[in-house]
Coordinates of C-alpha atoms in Angstrom, one line a residue:
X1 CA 99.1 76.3 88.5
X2 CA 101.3 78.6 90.4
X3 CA 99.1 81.4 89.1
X4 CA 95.8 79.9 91.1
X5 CA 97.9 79.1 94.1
X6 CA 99.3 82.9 94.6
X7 CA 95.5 84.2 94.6
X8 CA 94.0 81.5 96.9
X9 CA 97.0 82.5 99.2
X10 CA 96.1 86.0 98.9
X11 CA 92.4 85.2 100.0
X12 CA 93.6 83.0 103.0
X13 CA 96.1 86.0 104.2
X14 CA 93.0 88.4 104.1
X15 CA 91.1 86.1 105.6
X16 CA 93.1 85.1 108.8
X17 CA 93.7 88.9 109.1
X18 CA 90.0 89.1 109.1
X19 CA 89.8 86.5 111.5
X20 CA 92.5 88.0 113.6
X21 CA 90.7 91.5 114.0
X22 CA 87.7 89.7 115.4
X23 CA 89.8 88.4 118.3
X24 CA 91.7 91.6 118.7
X25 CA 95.1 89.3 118.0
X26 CA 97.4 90.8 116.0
X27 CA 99.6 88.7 113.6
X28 CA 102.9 88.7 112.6
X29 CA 104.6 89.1 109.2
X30 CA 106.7 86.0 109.9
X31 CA 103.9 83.7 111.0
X32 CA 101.6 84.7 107.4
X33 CA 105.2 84.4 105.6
X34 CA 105.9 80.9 106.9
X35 CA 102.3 79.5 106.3
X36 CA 102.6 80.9 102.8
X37 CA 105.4 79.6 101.8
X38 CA 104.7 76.5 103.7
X39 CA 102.1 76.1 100.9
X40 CA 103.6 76.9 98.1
X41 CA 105.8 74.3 98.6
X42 CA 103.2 71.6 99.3
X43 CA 101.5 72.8 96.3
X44 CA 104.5 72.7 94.5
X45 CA 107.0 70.2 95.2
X46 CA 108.7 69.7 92.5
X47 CA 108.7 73.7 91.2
X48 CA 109.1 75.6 94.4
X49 CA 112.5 75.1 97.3
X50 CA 111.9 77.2 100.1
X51 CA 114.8 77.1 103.0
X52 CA 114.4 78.9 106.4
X53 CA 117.3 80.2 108.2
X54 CA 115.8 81.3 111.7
X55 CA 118.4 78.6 112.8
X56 CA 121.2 80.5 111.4
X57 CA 120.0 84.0 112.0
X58 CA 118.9 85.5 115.6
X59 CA 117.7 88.8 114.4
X60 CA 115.4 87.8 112.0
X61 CA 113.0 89.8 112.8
X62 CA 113.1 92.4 109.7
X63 CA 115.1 90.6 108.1
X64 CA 114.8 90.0 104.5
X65 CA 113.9 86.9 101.7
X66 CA 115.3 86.0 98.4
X67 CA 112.7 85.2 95.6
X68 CA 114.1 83.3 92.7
X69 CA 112.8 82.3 89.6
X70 CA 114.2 80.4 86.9
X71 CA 114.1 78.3 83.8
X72 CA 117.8 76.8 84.6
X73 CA 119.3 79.0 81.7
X74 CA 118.2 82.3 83.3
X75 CA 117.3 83.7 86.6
X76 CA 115.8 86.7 88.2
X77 CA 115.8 87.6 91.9
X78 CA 114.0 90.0 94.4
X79 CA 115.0 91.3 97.4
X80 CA 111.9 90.9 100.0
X81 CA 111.1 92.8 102.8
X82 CA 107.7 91.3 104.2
X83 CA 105.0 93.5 106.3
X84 CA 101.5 93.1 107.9
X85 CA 98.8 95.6 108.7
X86 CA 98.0 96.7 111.8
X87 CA 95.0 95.5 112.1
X88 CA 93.8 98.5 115.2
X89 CA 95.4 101.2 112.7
X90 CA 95.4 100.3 109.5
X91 CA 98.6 101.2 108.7
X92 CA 102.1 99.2 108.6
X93 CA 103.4 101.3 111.2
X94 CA 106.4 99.7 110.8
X95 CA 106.5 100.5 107.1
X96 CA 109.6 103.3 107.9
X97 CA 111.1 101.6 110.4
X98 CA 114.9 102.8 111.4
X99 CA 117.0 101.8 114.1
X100 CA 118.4 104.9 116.3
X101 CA 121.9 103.6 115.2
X102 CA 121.4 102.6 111.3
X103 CA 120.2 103.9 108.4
X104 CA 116.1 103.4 107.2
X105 CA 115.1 99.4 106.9
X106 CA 113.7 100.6 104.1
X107 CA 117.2 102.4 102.7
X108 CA 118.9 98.8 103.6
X109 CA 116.7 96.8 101.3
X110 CA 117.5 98.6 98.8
X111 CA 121.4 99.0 99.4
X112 CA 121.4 94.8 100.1
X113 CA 119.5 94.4 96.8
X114 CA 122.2 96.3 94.9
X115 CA 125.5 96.1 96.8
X116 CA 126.4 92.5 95.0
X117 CA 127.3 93.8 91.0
X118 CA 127.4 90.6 89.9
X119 CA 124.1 89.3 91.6
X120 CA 122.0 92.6 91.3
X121 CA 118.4 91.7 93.0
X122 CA 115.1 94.1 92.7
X123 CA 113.7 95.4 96.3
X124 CA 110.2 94.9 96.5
X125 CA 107.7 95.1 99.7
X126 CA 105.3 92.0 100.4
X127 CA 102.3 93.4 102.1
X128 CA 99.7 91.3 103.9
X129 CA 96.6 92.8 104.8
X130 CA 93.2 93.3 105.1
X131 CA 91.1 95.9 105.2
X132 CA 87.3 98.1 104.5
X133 CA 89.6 101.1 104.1
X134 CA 90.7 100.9 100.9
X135 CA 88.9 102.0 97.8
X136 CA 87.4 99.4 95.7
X137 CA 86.2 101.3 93.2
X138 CA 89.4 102.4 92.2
X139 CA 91.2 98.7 92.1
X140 CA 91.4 96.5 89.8
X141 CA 91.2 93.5 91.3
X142 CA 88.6 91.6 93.5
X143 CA 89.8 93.3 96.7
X144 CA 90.5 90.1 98.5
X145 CA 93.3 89.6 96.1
X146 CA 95.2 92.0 97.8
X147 CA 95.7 90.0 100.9
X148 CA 99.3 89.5 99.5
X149 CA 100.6 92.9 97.9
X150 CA 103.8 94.1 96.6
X151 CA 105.2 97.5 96.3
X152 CA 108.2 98.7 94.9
X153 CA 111.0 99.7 97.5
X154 CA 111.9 102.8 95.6
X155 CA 108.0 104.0 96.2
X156 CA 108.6 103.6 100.0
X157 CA 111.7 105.4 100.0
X158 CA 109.9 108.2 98.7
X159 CA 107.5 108.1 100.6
X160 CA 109.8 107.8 103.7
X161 CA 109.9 111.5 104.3
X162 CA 106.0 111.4 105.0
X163 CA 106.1 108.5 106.6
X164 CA 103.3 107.6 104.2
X165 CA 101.6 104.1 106.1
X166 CA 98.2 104.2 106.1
X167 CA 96.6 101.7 103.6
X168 CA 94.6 104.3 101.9
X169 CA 97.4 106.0 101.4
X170 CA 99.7 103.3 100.1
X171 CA 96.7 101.7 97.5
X172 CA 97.7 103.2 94.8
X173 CA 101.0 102.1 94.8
X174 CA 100.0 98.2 95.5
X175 CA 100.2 94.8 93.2
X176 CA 98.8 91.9 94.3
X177 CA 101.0 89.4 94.2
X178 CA 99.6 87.1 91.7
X179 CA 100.2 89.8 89.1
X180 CA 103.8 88.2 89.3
X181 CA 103.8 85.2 88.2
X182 CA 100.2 84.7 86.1
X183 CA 101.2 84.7 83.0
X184 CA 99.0 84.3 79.6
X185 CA 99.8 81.5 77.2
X186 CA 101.8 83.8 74.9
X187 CA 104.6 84.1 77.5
X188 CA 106.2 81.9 80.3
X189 CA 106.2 82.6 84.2
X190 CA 109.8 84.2 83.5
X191 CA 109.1 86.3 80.9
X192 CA 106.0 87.8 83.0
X193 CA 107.7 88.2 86.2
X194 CA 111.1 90.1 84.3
X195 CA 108.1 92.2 82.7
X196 CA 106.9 93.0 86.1
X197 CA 110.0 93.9 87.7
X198 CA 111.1 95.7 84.4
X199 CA 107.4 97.6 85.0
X200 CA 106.6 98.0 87.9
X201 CA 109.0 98.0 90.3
X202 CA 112.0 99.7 88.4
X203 CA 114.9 102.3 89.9
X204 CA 113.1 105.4 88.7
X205 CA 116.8 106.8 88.6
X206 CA 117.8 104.0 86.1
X207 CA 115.0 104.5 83.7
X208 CA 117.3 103.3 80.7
X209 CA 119.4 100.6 82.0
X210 CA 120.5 98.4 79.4
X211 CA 120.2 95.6 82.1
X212 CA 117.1 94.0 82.8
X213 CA 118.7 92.5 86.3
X214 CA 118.3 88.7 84.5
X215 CA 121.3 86.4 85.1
X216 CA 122.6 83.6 83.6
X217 CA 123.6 81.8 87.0
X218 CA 122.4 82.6 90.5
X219 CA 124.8 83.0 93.7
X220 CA 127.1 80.2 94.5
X221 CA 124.4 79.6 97.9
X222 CA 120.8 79.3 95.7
X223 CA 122.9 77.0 93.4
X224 CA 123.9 75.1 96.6
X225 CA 119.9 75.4 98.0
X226 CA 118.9 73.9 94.5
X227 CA 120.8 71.0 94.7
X228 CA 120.8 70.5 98.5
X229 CA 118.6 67.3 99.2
X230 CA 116.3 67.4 102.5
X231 CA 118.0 68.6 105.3
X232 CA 121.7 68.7 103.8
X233 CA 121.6 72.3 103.6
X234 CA 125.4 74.5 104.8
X235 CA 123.9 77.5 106.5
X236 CA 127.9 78.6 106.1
X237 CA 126.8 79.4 102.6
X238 CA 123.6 82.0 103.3
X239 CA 123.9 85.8 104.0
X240 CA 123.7 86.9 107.3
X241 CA 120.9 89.0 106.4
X242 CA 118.8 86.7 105.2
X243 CA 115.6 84.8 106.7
X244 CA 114.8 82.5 104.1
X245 CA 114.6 82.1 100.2
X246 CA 112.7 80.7 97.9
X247 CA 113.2 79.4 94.5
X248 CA 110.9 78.8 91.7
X249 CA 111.6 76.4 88.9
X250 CA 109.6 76.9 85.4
X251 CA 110.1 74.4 82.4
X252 CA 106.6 76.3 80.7
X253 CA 108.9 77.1 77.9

């Protein structure tokens, strides 16, 4: 089950950050993101497409992913901006990142999430971490869960003024990433994750939006990824912005 796959890879990104700390080595968000998803789609072959465009775009470093989820008659998609602990500080010192020239990386998530009105995505952070400063008391969820976390963009925009990074700080406001997509047996794995985004990681200026951000057909390029066999993939059709995306295919109806 997808479920059972998104917490082993939780436990395998706190582990290796573990591992990392012992040897003073410090890991990168796009290295734990590509072994990730490298194993969701072995684990899933026939449910999960993931497609890579470091060929296509130079700056990828902060740039973002597309996460997709469908039945084939609906779809919901997330803007991702991915981030790893630092594993001398503790924080993602990184978290509020802005170029001297642009606006916050955190501001342009959010503005590429909702610039397209007929393709609205959610923003949401994907944390990787570990960590002995965190409470555990206060979670509730084995802690190694939270190896892979997410966190609603519009919490780090708020939290942008204190530039709020320290994981102690940021606990409260963290999901591990399972919580996504397990789903009981009353509901399917796109019913839970539009419940989550509806939830949890909501514009708390659009409270009473009549639109839940579900679509009944995807962009023209995740239709193209979806259909694109092997290799046979038109990087003409992907966002600039983009590093990757992933899609994730449910019959559990």
């Amino acid at each position: 089950m997808i479920c059972d796959t998104f917490k082993n890879l939780a436990y395998s990104t706190w582990n290796k950050i573990d591992d990392s700390r012992r040897v003073a080595f410090q890991l990168k968000e796009e290295t734990l993101t590509d072994i990730n998803l490298l194993e969701l789609k072995l684990q899933h072959p026939t449910e999960i497409i993931t497609c890579d465009f470091t060929k296509h775009d130079e700056g990828r470093n902060g740039a973002d992913w597309e996460w997709w989820f469908t039945n084939n008659r609906e779809w919901k998609g997330f803007r991702v901006q991915a981030k790893v602990i630092d594993i001398h500080l503790d924080k993602f010192k990184h978290l509020h990142y802005q170029n001297p020239t642009s606006i916050p990386q955190s501001e342009k998530l959010i503005i590429q999430a909702e610039c397209d009105k007929y393709y609205p995505l959610t923003p949401i952070y994907c944390f990787y971490l570990s960590t002995d400063k965190m409470d555990e008391s206060a979670m509730y969820h084995p802690l190694k869960t939270y190896g892979c976390s997410l966190m609603n963009a519009y919490d780090v925009r708020t939290l942008r003024a204190g530039k709020i990074c320290h994981v102690s700080e940021l606990q409260e406001y963290l999901m591990p990433w399972h919580e996504l997509v397990c789903h009981g047996s009353n509901e399917t794995l796109l019913e839970r994750v539009k419940y989550v985004a509806g939830s949890f990681f909501k514009n708390p200026k659009k409270l009473k939006s009549e639109f839940d951000g579900t679509l009944s057909s995807p962009p023209d390029y995740i239709r193209h990824l979806q259909r694109a066999i092997g290799d046979n993939v038109h990087f003409d059709y992907v966002p600039q912005s983009l590093a990757g995306v992933m899609i994730v295919t449910s019959e559990d109806i």
